mmCIF file of C-alpha atoms in Angstrom:
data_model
loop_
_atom_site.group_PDB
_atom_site.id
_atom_site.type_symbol
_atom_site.label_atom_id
_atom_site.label_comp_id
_atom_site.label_asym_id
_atom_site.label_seq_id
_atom_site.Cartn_x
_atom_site.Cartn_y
_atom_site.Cartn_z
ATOM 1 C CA UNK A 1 145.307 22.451 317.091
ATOM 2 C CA UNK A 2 143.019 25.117 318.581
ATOM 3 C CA UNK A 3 139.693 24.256 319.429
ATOM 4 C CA UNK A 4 136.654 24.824 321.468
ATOM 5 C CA UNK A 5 133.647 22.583 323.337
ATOM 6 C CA UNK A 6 130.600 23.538 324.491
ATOM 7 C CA UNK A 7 128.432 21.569 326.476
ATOM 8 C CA UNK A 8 125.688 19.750 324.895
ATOM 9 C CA UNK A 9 122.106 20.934 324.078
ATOM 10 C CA UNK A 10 119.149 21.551 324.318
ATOM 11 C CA UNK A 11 119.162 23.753 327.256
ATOM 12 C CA UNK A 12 115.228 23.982 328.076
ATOM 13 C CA UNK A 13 114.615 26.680 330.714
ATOM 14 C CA UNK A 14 111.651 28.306 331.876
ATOM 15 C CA UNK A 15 111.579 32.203 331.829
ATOM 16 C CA UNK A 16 113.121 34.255 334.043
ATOM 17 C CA UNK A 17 115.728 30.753 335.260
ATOM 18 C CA UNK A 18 119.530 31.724 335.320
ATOM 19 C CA UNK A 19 121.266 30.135 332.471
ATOM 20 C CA UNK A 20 125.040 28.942 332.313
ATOM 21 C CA UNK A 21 126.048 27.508 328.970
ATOM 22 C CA UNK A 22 129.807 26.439 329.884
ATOM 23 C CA UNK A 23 132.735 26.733 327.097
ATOM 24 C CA UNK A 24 136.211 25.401 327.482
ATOM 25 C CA UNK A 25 138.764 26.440 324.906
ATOM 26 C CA UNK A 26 142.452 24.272 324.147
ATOM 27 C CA UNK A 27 145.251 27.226 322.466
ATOM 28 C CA UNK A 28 147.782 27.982 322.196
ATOM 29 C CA UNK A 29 149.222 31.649 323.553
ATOM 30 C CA UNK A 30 145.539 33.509 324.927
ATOM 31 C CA UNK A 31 143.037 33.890 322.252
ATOM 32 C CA UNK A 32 140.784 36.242 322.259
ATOM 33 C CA UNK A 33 137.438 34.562 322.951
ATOM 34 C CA UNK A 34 133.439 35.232 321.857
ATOM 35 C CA UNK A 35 130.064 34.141 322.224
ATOM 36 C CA UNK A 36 128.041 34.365 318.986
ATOM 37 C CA UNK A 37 124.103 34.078 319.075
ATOM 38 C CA UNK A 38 122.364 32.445 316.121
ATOM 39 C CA UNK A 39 118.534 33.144 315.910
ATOM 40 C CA UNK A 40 116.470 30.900 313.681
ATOM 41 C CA UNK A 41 116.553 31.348 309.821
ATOM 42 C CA UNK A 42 119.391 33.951 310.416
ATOM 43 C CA UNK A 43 123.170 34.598 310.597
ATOM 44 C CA UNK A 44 125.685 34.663 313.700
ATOM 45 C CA UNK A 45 125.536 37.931 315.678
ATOM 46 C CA UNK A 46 128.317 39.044 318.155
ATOM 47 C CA UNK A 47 126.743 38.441 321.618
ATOM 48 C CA UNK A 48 130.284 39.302 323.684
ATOM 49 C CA UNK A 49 133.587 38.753 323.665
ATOM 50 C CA UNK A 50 136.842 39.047 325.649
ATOM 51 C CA UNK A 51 140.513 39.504 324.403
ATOM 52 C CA UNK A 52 142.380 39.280 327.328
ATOM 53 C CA UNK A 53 142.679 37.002 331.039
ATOM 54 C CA UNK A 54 139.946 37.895 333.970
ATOM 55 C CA UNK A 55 138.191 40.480 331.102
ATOM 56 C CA UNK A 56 134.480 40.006 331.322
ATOM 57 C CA UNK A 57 132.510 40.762 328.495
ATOM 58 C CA UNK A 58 129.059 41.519 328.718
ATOM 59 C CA UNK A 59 125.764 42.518 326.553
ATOM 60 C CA UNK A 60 122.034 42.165 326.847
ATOM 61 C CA UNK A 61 122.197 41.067 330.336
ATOM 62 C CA UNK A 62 124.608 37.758 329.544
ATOM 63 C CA UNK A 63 128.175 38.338 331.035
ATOM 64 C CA UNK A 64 131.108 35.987 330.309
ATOM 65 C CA UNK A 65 134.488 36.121 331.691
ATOM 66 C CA UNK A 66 137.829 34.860 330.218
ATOM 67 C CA UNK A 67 138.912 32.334 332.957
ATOM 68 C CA UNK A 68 142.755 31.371 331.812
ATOM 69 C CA UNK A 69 143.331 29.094 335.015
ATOM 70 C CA UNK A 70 140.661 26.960 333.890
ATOM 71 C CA UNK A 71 140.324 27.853 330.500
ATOM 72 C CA UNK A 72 136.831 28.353 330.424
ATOM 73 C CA UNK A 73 134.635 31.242 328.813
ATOM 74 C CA UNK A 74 131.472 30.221 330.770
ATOM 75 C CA UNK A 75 127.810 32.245 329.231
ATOM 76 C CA UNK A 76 125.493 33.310 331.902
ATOM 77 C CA UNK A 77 122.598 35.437 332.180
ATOM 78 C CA UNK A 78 120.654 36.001 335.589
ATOM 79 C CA UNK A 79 116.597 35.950 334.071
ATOM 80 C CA UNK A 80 116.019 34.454 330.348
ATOM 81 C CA UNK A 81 113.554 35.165 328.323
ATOM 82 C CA UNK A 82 111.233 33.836 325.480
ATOM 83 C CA UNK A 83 113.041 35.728 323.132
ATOM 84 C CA UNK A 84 116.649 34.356 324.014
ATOM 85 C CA UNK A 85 115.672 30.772 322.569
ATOM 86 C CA UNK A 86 118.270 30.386 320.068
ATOM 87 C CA UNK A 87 121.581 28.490 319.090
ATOM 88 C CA UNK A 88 124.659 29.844 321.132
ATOM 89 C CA UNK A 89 128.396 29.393 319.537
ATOM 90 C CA UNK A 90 131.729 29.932 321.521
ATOM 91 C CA UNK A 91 134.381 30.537 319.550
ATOM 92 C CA UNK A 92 138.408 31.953 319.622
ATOM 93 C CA UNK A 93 140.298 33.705 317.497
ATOM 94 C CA UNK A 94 143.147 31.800 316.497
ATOM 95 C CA UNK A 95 147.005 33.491 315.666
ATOM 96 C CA UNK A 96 145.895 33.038 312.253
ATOM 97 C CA UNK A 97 143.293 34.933 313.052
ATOM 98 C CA UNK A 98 140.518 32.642 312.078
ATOM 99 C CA UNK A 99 137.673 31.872 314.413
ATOM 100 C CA UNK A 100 137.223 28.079 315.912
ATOM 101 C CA UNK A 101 133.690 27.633 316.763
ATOM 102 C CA UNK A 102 132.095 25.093 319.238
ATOM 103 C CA UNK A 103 129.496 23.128 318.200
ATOM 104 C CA UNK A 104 127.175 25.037 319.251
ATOM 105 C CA UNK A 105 124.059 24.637 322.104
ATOM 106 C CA UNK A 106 120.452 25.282 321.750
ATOM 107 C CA UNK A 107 118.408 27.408 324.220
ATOM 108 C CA UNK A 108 114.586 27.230 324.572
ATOM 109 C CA UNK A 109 113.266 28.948 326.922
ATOM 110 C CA UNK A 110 109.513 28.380 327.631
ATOM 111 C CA UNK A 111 106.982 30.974 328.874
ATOM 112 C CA UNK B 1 125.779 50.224 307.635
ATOM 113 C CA UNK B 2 123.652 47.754 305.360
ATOM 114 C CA UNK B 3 126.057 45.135 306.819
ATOM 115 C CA UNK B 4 127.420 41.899 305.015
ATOM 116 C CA UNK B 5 125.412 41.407 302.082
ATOM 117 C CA UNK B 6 124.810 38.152 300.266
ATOM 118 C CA UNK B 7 123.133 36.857 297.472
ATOM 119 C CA UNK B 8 120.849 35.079 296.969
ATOM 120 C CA UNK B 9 119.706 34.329 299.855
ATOM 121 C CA UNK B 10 117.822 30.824 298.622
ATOM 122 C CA UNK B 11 119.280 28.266 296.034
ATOM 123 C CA UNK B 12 118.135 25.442 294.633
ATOM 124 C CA UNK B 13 119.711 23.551 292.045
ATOM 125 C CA UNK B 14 120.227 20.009 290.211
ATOM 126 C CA UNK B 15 123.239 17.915 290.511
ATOM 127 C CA UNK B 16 125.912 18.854 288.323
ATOM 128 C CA UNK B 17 125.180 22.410 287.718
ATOM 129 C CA UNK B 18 126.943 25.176 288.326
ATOM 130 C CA UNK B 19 126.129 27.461 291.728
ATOM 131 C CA UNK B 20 127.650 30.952 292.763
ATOM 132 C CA UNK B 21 127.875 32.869 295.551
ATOM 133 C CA UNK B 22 128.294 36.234 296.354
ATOM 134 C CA UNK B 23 129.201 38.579 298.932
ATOM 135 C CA UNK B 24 129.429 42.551 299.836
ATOM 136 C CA UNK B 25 131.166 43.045 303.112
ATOM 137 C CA UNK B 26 131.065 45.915 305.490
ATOM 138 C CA UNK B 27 132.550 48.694 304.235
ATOM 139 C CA UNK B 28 136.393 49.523 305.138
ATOM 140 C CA UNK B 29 136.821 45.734 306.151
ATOM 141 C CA UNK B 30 140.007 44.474 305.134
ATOM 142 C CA UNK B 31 138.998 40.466 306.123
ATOM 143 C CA UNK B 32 136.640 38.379 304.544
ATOM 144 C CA UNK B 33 135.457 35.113 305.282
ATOM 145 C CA UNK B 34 133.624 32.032 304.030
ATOM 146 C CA UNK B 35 131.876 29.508 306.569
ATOM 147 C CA UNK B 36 129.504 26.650 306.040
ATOM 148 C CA UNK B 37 126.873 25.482 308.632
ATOM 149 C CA UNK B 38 125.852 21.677 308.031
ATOM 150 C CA UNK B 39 124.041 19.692 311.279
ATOM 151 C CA UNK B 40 126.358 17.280 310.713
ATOM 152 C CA UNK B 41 129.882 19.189 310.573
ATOM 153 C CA UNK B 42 128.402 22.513 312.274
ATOM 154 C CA UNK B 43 130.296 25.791 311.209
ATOM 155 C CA UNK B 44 133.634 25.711 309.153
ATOM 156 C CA UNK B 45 135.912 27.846 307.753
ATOM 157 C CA UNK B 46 136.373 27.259 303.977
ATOM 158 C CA UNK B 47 138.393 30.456 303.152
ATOM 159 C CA UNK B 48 139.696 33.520 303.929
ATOM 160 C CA UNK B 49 141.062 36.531 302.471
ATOM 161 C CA UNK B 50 143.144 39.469 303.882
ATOM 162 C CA UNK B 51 142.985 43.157 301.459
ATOM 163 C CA UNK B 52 141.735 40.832 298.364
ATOM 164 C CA UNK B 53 144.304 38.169 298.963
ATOM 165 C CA UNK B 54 143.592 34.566 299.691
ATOM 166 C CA UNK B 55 145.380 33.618 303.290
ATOM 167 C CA UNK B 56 143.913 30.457 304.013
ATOM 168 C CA UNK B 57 141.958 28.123 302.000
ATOM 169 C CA UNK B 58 142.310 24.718 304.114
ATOM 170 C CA UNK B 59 138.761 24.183 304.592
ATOM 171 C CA UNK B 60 137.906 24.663 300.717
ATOM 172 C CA UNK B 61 136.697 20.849 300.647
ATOM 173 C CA UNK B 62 137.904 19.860 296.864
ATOM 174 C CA UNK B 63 138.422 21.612 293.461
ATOM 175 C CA UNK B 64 134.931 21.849 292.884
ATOM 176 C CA UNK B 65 134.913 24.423 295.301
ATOM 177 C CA UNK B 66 136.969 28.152 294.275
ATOM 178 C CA UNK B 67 136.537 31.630 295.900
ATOM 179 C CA UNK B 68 137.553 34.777 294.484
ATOM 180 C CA UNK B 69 137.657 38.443 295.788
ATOM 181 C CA UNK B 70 138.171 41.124 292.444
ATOM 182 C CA UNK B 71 138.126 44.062 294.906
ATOM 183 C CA UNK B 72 137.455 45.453 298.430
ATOM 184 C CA UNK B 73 133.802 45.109 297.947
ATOM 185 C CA UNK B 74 132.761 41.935 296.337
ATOM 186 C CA UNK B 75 133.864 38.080 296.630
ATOM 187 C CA UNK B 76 132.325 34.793 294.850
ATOM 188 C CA UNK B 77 132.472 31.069 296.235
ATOM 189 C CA UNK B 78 131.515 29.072 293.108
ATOM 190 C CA UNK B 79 130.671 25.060 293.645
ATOM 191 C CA UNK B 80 131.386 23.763 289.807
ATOM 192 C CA UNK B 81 129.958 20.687 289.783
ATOM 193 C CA UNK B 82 127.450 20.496 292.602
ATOM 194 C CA UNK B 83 126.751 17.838 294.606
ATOM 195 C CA UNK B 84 124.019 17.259 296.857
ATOM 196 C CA UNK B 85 126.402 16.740 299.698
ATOM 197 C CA UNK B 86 127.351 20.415 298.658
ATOM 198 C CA UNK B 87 123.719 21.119 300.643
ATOM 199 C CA UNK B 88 124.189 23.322 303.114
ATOM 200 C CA UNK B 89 124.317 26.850 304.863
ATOM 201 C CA UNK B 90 127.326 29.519 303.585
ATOM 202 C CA UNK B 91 127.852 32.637 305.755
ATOM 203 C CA UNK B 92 130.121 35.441 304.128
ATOM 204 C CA UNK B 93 132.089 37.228 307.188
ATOM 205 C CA UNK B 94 134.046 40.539 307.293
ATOM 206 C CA UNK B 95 136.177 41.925 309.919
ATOM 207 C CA UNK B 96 138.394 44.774 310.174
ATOM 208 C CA UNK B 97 141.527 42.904 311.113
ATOM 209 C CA UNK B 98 143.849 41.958 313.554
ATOM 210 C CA UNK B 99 143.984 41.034 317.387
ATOM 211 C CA UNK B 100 140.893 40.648 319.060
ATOM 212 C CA UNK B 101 138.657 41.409 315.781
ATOM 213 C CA UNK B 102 135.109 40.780 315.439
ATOM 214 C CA UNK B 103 133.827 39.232 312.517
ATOM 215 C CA UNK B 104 130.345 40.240 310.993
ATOM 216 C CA UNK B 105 128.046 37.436 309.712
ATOM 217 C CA UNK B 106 125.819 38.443 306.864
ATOM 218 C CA UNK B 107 122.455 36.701 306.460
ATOM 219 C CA UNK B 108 123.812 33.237 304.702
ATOM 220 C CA UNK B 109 123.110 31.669 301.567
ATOM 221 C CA UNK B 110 120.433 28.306 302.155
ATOM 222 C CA UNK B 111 121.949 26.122 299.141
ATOM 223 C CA UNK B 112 120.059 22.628 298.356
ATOM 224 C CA UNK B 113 121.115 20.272 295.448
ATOM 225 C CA UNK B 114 118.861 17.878 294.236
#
């Protein structure tokens, strides 16, 4: 079946470091893909996402893009900060429509 | 938008007893989803219902476990009788549908059985 991996965590950066947090997906047909943000003591919130091949989806200053040759959905951002500690989920949509998460990878970033 | 609503937010309860859940999704959202978030098995699907009607319920673990949606604007997961391995996490979801959709966590219920 579907299913995604993410690499393993904790990520500890200090602020202002670039930050990759890489995501490889296994589907079949091309999923629509997303990265979810989890903050502590709270719910998942939509970071980005992509639906199609070579689409880049961006927010906040994090930018992902849909890589179908490798399958890969790779999370960067160019300067963390403090406030982007949190837990990090990739995920697809299936053609059942149901989301597969990864496991998910925790970011601390330290003034 | 208030966004997906759930209730209550913090549950504690004994072993055997009865716990429900409840959820209000987004308005106009035709999906609805049930997830639980355990260290051990991270996030999984339990259930999930398209316009009221249950789709998939693969991940509902055993009977204990049932879900329900009466309408467009309210759904229940009810654990009947708890366990403590039943301790975990449970995020309601709702999305609008189709290709590509987003789905919208609400807050999560924090559910501990003693």
């Amino acid at each position: 079946g579907d299913s995604v991996t993410q690499m393993e965590g904790p990520v500890t950066l200090s602020e202002e470091a670039f930050l990759t947090i890489n995501c490889t997906y296994t589907a079949t047909g091309y999923p629509s893909l997303f990265w979810y943000v989890q903050y502590p003591g709270e719910g998942l919130q939509l970071l980005l996402k992509a639906t199609k091949a070579d689409d880049k989806g961006s927010n906040k200053g994090f930018e992902a893009t849909y890589r179908k040759e490798t399958t890969s959905f790779h999370l960067e951002k160019g300067s963390v900060q403090v406030s982007d500690s949190a837990v990090y989920f990739c995920a697809l949509l299936d053609s059942s429509y149901k989301l597969i998460f990864g496991s998910g990878t925790r970011l601390l970033v330290r003034p | 938008d208030a966004g997906v609503i759930q209730s209550p937010r913090h549950e504690v309860t004994e072993m055997g007893q009865e716990v429900t859940l409840r959820c209000k999704p987004i308005s106009g959202h035709n999906s609805l989803f049930w997830y639980r978030q355990t260290m051990m098995r991270g996030l999984e699907l339990l259930i999930y219902f398209n316009n009221n009607v249950p789709i998939d319920d693969s991940g509902m673990p055993e009977d204990r476990f049932s879900a329900k949606m009466p309408n467009a604007s309210f759904s229940t997961l009810k654990i009947q009788p708890s366990e403590p391995r039943d301790s975990a996490v449970y995020f309601c979801a709702s999305g609008s549908g189709g290709a590509g959709e987003t789905q919208y966590f609400g807050p999560g219920t924090r559910l501990l059985v003693l």
